[in-house]
XYZ file of C-alpha atoms in Angstrom:
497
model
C 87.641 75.240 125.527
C 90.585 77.135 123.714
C 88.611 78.477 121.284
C 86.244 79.794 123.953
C 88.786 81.179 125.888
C 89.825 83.083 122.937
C 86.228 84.521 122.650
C 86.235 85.601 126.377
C 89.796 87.126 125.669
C 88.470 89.319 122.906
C 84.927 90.663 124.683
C 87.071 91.413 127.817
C 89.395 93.097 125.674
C 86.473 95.456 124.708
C 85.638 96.390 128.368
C 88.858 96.995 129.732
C 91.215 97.845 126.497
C 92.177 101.414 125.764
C 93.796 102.659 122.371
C 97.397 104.002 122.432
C 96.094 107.394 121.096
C 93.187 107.843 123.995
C 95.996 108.842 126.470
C 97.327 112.095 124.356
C 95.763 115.470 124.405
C 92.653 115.578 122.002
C 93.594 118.794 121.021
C 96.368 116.548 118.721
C 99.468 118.821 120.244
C 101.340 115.058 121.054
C 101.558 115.088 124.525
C 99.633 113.089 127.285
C 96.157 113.544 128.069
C 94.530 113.529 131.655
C 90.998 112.697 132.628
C 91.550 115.885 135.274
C 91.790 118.124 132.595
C 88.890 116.702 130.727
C 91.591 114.464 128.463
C 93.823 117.829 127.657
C 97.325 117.940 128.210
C 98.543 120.491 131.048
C 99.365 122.966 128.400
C 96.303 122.871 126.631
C 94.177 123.099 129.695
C 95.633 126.228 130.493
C 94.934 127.575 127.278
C 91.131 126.412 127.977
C 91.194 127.863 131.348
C 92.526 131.471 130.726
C 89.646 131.394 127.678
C 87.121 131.105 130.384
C 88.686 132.869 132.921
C 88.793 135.815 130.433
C 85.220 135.376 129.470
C 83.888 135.296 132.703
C 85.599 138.529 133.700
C 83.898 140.166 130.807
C 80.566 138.488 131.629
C 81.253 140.066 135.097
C 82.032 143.599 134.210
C 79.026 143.500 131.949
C 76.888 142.005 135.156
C 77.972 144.795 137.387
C 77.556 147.355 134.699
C 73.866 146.375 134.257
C 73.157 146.444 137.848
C 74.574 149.088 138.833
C 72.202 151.073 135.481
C 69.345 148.893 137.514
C 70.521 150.579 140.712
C 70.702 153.805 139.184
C 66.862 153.852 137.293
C 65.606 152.359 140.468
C 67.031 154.896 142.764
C 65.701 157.681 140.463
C 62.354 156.166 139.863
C 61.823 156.458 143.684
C 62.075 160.123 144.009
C 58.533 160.265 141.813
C 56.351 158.108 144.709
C 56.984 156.382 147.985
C 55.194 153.059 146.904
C 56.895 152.582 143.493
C 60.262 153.273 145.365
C 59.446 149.974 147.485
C 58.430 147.838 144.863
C 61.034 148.747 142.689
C 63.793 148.572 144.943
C 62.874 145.070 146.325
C 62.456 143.929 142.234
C 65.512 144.929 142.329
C 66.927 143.264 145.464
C 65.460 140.109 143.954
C 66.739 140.351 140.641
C 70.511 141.100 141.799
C 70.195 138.140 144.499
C 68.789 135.803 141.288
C 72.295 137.151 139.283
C 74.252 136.365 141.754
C 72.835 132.651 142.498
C 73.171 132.280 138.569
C 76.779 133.270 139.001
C 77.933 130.172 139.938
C 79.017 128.556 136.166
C 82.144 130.268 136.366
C 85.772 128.866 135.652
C 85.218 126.426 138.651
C 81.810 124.870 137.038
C 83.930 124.465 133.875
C 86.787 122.721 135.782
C 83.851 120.444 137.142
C 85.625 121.752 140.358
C 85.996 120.052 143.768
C 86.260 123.301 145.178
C 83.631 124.421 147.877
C 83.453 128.185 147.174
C 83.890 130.585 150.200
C 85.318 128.304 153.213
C 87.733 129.822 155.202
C 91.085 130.542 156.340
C 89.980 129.499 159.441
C 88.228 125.833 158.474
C 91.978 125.216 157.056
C 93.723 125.768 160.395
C 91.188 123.968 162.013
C 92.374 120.492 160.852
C 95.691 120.847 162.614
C 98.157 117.963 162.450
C 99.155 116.147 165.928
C 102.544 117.929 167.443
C 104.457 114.764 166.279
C 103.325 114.947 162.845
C 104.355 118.419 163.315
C 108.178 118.090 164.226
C 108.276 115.155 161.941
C 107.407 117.595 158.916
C 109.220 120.388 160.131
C 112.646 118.381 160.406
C 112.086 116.748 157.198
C 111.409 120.907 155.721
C 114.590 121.782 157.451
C 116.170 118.880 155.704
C 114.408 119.875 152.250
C 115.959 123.306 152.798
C 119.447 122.808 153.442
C 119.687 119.986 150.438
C 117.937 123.019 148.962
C 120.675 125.975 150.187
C 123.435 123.120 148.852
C 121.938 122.483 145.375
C 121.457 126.073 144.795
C 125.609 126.978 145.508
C 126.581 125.014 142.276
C 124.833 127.770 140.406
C 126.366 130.688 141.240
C 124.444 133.878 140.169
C 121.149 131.763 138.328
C 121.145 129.959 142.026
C 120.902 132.908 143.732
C 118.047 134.071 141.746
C 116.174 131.074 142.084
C 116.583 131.043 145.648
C 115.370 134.782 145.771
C 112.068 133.544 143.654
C 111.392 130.449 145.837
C 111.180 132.721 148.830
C 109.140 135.575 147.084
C 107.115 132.570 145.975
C 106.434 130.569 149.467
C 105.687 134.253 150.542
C 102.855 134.961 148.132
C 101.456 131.657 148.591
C 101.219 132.242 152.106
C 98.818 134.875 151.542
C 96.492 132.961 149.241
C 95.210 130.212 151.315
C 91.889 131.655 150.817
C 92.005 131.186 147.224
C 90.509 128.045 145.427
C 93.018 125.083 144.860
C 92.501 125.603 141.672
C 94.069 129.335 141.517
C 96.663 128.236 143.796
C 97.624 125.679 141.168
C 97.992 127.800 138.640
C 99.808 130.434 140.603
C 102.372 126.782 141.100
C 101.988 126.102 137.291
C 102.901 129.861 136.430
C 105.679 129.737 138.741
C 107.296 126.782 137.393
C 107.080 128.237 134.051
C 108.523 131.622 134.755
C 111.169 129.979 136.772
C 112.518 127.421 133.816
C 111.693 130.700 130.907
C 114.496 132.800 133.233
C 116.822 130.228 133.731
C 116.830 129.321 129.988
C 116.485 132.383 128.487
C 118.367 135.381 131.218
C 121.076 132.860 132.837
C 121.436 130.480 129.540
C 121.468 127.335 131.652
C 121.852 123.936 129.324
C 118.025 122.232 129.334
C 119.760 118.511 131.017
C 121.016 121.590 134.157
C 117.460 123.296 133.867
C 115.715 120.130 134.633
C 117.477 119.289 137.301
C 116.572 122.632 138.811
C 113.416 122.602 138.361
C 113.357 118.964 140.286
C 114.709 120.728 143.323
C 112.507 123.476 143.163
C 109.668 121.759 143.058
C 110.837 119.447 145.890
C 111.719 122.399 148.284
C 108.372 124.551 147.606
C 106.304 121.860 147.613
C 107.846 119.964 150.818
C 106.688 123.333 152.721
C 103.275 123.644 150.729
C 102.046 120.400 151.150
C 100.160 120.576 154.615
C 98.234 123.425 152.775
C 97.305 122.062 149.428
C 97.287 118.359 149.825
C 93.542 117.088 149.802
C 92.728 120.876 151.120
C 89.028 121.177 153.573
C 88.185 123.548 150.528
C 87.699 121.095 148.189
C 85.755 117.141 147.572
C 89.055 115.190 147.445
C 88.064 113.296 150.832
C 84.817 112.913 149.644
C 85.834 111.226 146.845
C 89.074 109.253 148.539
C 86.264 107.341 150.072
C 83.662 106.778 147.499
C 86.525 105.196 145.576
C 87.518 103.559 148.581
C 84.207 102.223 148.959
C 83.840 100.881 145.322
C 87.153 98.994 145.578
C 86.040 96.955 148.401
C 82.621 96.233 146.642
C 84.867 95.057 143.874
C 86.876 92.541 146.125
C 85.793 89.698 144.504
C 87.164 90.573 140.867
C 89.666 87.509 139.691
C 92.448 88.282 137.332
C 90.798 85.926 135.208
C 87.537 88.249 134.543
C 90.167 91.015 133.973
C 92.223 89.085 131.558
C 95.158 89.554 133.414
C 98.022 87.905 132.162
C 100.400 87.372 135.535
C 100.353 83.847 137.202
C 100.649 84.275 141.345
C 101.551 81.041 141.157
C 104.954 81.238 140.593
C 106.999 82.532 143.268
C 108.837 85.314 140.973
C 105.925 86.615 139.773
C 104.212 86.902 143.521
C 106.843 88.977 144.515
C 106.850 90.883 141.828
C 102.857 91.522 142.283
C 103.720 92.100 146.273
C 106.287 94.794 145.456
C 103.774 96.418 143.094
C 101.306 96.815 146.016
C 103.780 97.983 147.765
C 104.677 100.927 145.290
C 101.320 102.354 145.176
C 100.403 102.475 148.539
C 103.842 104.022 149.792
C 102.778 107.105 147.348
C 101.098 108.391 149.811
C 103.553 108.459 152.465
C 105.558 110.815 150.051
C 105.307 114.738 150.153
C 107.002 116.230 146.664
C 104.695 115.497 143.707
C 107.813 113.779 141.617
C 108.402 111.106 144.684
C 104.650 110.241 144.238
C 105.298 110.282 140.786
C 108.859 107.813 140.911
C 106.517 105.451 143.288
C 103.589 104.663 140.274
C 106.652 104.135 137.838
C 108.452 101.577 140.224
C 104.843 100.091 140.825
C 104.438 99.775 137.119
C 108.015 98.526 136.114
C 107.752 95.592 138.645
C 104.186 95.186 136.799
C 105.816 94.714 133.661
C 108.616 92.197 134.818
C 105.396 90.227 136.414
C 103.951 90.455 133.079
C 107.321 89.292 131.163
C 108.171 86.428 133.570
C 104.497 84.914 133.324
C 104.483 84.973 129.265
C 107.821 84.642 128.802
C 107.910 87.663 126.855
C 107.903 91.400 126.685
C 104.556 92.841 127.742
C 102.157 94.515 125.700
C 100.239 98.305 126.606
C 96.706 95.631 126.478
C 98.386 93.854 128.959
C 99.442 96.545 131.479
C 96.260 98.459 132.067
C 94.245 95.776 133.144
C 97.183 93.961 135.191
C 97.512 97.683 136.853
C 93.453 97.883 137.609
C 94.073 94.580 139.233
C 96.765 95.465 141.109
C 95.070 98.817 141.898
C 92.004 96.843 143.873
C 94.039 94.329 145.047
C 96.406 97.185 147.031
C 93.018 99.528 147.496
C 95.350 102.703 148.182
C 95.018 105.361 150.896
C 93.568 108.554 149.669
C 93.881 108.130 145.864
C 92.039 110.391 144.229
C 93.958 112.835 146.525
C 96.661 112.078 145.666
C 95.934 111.947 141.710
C 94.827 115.293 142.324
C 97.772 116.466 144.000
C 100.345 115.437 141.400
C 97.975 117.003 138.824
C 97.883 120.081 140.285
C 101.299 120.659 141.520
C 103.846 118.722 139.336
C 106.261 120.029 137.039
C 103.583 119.750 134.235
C 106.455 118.455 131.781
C 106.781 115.757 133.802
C 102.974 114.636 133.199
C 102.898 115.624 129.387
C 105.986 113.303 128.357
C 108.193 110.639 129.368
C 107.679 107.215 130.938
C 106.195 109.235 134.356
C 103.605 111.049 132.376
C 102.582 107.387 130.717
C 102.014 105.756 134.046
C 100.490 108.179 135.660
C 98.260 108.597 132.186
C 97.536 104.762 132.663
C 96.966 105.612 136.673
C 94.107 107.645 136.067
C 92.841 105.393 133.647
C 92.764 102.647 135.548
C 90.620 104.579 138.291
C 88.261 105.927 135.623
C 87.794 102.111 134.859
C 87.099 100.900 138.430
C 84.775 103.555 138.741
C 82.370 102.484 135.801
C 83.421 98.650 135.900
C 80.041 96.835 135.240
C 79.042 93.368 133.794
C 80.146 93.670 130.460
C 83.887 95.028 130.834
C 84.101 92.293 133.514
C 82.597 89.414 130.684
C 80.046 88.575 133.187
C 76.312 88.511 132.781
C 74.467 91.381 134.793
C 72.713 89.066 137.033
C 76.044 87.414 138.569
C 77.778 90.926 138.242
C 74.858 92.297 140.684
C 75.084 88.945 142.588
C 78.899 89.167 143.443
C 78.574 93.139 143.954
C 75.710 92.483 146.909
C 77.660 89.927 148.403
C 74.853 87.138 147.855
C 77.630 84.658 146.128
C 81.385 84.487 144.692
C 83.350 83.958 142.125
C 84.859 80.772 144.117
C 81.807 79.480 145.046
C 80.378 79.457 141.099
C 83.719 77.650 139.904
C 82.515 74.171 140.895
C 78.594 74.432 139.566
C 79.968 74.242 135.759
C 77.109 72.457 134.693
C 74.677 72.540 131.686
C 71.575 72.857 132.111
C 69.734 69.604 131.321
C 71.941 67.989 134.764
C 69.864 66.043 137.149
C 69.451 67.617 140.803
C 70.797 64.366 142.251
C 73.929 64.328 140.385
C 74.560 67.751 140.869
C 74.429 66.843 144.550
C 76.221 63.828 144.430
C 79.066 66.125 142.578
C 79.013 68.728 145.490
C 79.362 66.143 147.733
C 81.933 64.592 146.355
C 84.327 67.569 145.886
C 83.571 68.790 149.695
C 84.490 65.054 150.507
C 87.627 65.381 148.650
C 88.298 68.839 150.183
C 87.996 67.436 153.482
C 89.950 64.385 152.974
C 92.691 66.797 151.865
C 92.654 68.754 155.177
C 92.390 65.232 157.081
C 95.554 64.524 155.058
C 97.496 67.724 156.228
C 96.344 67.729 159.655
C 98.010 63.893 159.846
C 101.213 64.680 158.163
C 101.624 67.651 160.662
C 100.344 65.748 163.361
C 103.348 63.498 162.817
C 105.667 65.775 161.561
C 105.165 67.499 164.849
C 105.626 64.115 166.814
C 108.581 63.935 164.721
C 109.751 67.026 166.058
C 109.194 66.748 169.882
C 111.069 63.018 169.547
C 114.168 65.125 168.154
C 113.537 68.220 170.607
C 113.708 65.561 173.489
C 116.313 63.325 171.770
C 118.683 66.551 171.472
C 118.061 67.758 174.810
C 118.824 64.758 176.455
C 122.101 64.647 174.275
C 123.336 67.712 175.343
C 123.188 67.190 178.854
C 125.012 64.311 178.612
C 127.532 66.010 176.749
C 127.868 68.956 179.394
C 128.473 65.921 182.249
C 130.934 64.198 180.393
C 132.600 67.372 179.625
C 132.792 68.537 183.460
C 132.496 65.664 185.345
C 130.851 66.073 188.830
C 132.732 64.469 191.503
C 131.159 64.927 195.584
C 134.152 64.219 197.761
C 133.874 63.218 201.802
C 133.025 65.876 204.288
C 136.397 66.563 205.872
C 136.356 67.477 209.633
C 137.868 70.663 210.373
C 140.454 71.309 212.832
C 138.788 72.655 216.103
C 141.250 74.461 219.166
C 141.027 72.772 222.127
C 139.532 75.908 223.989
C 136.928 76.437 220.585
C 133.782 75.234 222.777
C 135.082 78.073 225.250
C 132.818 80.946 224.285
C 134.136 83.249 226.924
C 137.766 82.877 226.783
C 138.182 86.491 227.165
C 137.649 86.235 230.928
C 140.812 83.591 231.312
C 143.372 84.832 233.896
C 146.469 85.146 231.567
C 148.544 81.864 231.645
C 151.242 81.405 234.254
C 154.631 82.796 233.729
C 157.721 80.771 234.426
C 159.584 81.847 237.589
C 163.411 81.355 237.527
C 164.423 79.756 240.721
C 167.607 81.306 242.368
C 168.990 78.619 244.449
């Protein structure tokens, strides 16, 4: 059975392992990958995307050149005859509709984009939050922006400057909520990068006092973007919060086991550790400032680690985290996910997500939801007829533990061993409903017993004695109601004699 175990560790290894070198760029530059930016590192994307940006504006300016020759022939053509002018024109009409319609593979079809071209302002504004959402985010930007105000005073003259720029920033942002998220990120992105360039290279700030800037920045621009560009109407991101969503609770039945996850619930340490974990991942969404949502996947994944450690009794292994996280992933199922993946990767510090032990997790985050999203038989070590089986609901997991059987197995003993197990189940629960039966006998005997003792107590303690009715002293005149009307009593008259 060892030996087999072994074999199922290794073919579940294949589906769920991922090499080391899978999570940096594949342009080879060092840092981290992302499956976002089609496995590039933040850098390199942008290098990819101002390449096609800059092609498309040529392909543009070559697009309106040629129609507007079109326009030109066609408009000249139609001072010869009436007819041809008609035909021509509406060839024309059809041709420049057909361009545009073509038009569409532009920098947004090679982002694979989750941006809806052409909503509105308007569609934006529509979704407005409920008024106490509303004071609850504006007291928490006030907050932002006096930490802010404070920060910015150790700086002197740099702060000043990078106060000025935040402000000129929030401003021009303000006025590009029609853009697509993905131009508003990279107006963030440059941002970030002009910001750290001047403080580095005009106010010669050390890079330990740089990063720390940049933290705040990003904390007090993003605090007041973040009703505008988190999961935006513009784009898919709900769409695809719930097909994720969706999948997760199809895959409610995975077991650690098929996973190969090396953490044992069973002991109490670990639990809490797996609880805390949960916990983590689904408070990232509660958080507004990319680098909060950030800290919340790296305190998820630490206390996955210790769960890891305490289980094998030794330091855990990168084979060991990403499928432990996956589990812990469907077993928390968190709100708006790929949301909130998209958030971070659009509007974090992007040093932050190329290096460092936040840029690993959230590497391994996306991972893991790549993973959940293709998850079949084989990655799972199951065959595909139990895989579809479990995903339709007709059986579980559970369920198949107890038919380990081979084949050859008569129907009657099979029968006979269902039986006996669901006997033995239920003699169990006839067990526990006795002992608390008599445990709670036990406890009304005490209950009573302890009641009865402290009464006796309290009349020991203040002894109750009932003494005789005494009669009280009544006038002689008392039963005389009107005693008002009484003549005054009779003076004594001194006799003269």
């Amino acid at each position: 059975s060892s030996s087999r175990r072994k074999m199922n560790l290794k073919s579940e290894r294949r589906g769920i392992h991922v090499d080391q070198s899978e999570l940096l760029c594949k342009k080879g530059c060092g840092y981290y990958g992302n499956p976002a930016w089609q496995g590039f590192c933040s850098k390199c994307w942008r290098e990819e995307y101002h390449k096609a940006r800059q092609k498309q504006i040529q392909e543009d300016w070559e697009l309106a050149e040629r129609l507007q020759r079109e326009e030109e022939e066609a408009y000249a053509s139609s001072q010869s005859t009436q007819g041809a002018q008609s035909l021509t024109f509406s060839k024309f009409e059809e041709k420049k509709t057909n361009e545009k319609t073509r038009k569409v593979t532009t920098v947004k079809k090679f982002f694979t984009a989750s941006s809806r071209a052409g909503a509105k302002k308007e569609i934006q504004e529509a979704k407005a939050p409920s008024p106490s959402i509303h004071r609850q985010a504006s007291i928490e930007t006030d907050r932002v922006s006096k930490e802010f105000i404070e920060f910015i005073r150790t700086y002197q003259k740099p702060g000043q400057d990078i106060y000025k720029q935040c402000k000129l920033f929030l401003d021009t942002m303000s006025h590009k909520r029609d853009l697509s998220i993905e131009e508003q990120s990279e107006c963030a992105q440059d941002f970030y990068q002009n910001v750290a360039d001047r403080l580095q290279t005009r106010w010669k700030v050390p890079p330990e006092k740089v990063e720390k800037a940049m933290d705040e920045v990003e904390k007090y621009i993003m605090t007041r973007q973040y009703k505008y560009v988190f999961c935006p109407e513009t784009t898919d991101d709900e769409k695809k919060d719930l097909g994720v969503q969706k999948r997760i609770r199809a895959l409610h039945w995975v077991t650690p086991q098929m996973l190969c996850v090396p953490v044992s619930e069973e002991i109490p340490e670990v639990s809490d550790m797996v609880v805390k974990a949960i916990t983590d991942i689904i408070e990232m969404d509660s958080k507004r400032v990319p680098r909060d949502k950030l800290a919340c996947i790296t305190k998820c994944s630490k206390h996955i680690f210790n769960a890891i450690k305490i289980t094998k009794n030794e330091p855990a292994s990168a084979d060991d985290f990403l499928p432990t996280l996956i589990y812990i992933v469907l077993k928390g199922n968190p709100p708006r996910l790929q949301s909130n993946i998209q958030y971070i990767t659009r509007f974090c510090n992007p040093s932050r997500l190329m290096t460092g032990e936040d840029g690993y997790y959230f590497t391994n985050l996306c991972c893991a939801v790549a993973f959940i999203e293709k998850l079949d038989a084989q990655s799972l070590n199951l065959s595909q007829e139990d895989f579809d089986r479990f995903m339709t609901g007709q059986t579980s997991p559970k369920k198949q533990e107890s038919d380990t059987f081979s084949p050859d197995v008569c129907l009657g003993v099979k029968q006979m061993c269902k039986s006996l197990d669901l006997l033995s189940q239920l003699n169990e629960r006839q067990e526990r409903i006795v002992s608390e039966a008599k445990k709670l006998e036990k406890d009304l005997i005490d209950w009573t017993d302890g009641i009865t003792k402290e009464v006796e107590d309290i009349v020991e303690k203040y002894p109750l004695e009932i003494k005789p009715k005494s009669q009280a002293l009544a006038a002689i005149d008392s039963e005389n109601v009107e005693n008002d009307k009484l003549p005054p009593p009779l003076q004594p008259q001194v006799y003269a004699g």
